[in-house]
PDB file of C-alpha atoms and ligand atoms in Angstrom:
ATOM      1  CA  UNK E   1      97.529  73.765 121.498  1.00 58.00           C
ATOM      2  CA  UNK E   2      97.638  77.427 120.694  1.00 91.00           C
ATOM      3  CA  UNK E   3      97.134  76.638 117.158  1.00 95.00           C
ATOM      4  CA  UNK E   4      93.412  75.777 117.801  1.00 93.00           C
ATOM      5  CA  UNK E   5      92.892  79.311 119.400  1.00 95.00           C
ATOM      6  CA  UNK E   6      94.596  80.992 116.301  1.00 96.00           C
ATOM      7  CA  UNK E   7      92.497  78.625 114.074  1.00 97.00           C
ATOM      8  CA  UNK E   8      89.466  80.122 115.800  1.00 96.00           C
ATOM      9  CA  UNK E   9      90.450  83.603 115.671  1.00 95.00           C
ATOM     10  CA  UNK E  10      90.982  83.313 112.281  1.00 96.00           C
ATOM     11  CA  UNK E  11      87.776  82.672 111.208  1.00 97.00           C
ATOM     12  CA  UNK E  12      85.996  85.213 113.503  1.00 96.00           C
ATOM     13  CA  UNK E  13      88.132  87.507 111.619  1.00 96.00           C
ATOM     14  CA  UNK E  14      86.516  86.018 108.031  1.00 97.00           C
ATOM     15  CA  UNK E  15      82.984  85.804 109.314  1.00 96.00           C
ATOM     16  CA  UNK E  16      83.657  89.642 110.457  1.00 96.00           C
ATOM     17  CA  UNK E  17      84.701  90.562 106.916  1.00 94.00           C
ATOM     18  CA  UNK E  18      82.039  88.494 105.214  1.00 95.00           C
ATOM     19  CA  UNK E  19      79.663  90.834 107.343  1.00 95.00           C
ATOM     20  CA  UNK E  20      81.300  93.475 106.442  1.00 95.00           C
ATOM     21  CA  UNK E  21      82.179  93.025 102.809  1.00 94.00           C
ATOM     22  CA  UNK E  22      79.182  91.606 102.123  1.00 94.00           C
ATOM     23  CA  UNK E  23      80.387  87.706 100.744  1.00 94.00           C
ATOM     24  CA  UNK E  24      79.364  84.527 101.780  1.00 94.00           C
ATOM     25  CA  UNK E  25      82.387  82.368 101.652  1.00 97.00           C
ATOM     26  CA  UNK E  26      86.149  82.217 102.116  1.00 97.00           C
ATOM     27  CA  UNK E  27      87.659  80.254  98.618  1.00 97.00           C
ATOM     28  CA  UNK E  28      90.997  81.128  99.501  1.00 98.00           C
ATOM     29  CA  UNK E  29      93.099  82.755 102.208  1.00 97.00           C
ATOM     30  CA  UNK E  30      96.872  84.141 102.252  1.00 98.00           C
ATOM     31  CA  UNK E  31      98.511  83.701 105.923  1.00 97.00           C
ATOM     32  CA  UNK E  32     101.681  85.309 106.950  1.00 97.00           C
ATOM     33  CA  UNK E  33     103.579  83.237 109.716  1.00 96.00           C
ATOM     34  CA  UNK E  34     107.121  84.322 110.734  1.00 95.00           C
ATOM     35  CA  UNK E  35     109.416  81.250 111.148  1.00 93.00           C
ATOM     36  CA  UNK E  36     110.050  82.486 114.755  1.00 93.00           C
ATOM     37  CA  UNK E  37     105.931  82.948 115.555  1.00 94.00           C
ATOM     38  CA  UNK E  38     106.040  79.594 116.952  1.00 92.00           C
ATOM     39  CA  UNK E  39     103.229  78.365 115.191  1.00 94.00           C
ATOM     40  CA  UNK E  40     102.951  74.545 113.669  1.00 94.00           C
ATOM     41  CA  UNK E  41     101.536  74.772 110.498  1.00 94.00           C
ATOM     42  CA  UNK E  42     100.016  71.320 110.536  1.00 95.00           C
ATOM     43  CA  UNK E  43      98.318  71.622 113.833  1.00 96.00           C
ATOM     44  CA  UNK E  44      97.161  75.348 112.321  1.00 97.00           C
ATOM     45  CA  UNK E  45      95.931  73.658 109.069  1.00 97.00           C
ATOM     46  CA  UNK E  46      94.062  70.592 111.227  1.00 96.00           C
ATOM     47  CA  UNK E  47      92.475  73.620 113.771  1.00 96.00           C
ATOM     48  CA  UNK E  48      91.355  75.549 110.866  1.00 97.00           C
ATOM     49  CA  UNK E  49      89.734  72.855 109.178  1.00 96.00           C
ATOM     50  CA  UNK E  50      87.711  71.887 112.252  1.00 95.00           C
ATOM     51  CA  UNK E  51      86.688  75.347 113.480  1.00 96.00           C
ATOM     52  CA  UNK E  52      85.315  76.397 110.038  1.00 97.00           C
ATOM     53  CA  UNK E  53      82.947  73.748 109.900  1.00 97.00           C
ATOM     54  CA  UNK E  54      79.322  75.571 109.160  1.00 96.00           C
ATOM     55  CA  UNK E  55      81.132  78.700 108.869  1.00 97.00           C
ATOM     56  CA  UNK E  56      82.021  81.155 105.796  1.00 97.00           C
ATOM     57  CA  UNK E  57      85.247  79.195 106.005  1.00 97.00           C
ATOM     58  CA  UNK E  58      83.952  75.838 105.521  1.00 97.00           C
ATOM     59  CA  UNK E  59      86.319  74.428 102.820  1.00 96.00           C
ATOM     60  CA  UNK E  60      88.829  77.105 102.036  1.00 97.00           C
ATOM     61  CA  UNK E  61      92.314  76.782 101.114  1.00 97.00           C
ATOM     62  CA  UNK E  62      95.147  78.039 103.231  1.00 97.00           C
ATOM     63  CA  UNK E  63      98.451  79.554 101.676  1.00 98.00           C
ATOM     64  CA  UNK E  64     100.582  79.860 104.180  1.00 97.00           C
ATOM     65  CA  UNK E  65     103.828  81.870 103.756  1.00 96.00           C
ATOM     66  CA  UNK E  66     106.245  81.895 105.852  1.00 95.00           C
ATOM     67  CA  UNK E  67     108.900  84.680 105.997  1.00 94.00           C
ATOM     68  CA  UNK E  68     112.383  83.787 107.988  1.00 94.00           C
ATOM     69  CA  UNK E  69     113.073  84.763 111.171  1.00 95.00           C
ATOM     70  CA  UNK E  70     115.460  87.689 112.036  1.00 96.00           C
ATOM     71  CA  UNK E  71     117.804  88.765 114.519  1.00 95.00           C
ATOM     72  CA  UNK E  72     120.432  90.802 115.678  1.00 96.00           C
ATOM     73  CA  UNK E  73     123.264  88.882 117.025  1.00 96.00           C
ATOM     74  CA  UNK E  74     125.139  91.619 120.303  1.00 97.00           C
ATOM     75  CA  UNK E  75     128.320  89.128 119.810  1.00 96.00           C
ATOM     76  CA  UNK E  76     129.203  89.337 115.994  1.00 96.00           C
ATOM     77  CA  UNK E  77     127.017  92.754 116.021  1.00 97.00           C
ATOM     78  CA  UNK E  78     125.290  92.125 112.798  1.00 97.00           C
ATOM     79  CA  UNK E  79     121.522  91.399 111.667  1.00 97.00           C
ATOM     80  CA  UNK E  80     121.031  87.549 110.551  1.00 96.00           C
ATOM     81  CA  UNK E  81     118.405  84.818 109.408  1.00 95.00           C
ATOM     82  CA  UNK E  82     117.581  82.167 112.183  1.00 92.00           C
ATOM     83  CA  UNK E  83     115.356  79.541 110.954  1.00 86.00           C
ATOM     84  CA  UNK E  84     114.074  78.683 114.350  1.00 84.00           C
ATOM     85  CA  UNK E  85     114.659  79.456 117.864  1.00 78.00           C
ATOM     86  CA  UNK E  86     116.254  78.965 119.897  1.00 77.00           C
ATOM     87  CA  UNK E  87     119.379  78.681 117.288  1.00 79.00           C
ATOM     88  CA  UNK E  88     122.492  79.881 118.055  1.00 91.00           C
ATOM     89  CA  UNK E  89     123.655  83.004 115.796  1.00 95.00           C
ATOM     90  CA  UNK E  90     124.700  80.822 112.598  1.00 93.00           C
ATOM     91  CA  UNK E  91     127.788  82.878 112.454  1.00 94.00           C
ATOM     92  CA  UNK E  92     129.314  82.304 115.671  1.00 96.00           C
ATOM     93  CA  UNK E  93     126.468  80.072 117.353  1.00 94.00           C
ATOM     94  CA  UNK E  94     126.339  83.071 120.027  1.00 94.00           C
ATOM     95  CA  UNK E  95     123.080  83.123 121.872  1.00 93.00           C
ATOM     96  CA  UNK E  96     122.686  86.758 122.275  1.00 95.00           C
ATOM     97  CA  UNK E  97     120.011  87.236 120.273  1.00 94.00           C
ATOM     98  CA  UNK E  98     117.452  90.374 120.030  1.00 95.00           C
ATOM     99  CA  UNK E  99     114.701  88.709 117.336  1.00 94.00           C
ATOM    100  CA  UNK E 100     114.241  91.530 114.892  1.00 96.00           C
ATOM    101  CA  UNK E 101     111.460  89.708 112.827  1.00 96.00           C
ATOM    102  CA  UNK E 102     109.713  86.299 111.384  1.00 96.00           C
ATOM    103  CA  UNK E 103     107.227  86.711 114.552  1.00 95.00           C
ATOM    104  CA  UNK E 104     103.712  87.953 112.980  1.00 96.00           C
ATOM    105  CA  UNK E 105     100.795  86.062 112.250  1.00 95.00           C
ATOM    106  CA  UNK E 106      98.398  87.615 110.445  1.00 95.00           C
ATOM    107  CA  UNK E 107      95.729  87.327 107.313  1.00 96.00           C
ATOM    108  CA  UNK E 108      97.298  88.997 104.296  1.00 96.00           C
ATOM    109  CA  UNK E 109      94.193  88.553 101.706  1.00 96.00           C
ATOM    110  CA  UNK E 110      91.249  86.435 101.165  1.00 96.00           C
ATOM    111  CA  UNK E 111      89.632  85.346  97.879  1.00 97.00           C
ATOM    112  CA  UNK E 112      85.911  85.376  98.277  1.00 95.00           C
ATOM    113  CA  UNK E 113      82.966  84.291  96.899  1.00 90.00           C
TER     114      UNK E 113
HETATM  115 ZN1  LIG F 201     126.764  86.075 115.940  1.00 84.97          ZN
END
């Protein structure tokens, strides 16, 4: 359950910028998770929910976008979109595959109160 320990590092992050930018609660926040991070958005949302309990958090929305993953497939030598891993290369279903991108995970912008 990863997604509990990203849920909580989440909101350290938004109780740091409260402190720092001086607001008192989180209405809205914009996540960025690559299709290839690995992370289950449900069991992210659920974490989040729980951890921000009494916390600058408490309550806010999550918008959660979610780029596609990308890779460069050594057996048809071009770049492609995988939607998950560990797909084959949806060209030729090779599985040489050097994941280019769709692995971050980070807060893009908050709406604050
Ligand atoms: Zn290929």
């Amino acid at each position: 359950m990863h997604e509990l320990s990203l849920a909580q590092s989440l909101i350290e992050l938004m109780e740091d910028e409260a402190r720092r930018g001086g607001f008192s609660r989180v209405r809205k926040a914009w996540l960025e998770i690559g299709a290839l991070a690995g992370v289950e958005e449900t069991a992210l949302r659920f974490g989040f929910e729980a951890a921000a309990l009494a916390t600058c958090a408490e309550g806010a929305e999550l918008e959660i976008l979610t780029p596609p993953g990308e890779a460069w497939c050594f057996d048809c030598g071009r770049g492609v979109v995988l939607q998950a891993l560990p797909d084959g290369c949806p060209h030729c279903a090779g599985h040489r595959l050097q994941v280019t991108g769709g692995t971050q995970f980070k807060l893009k912008e908050l709406e604050v109160i």
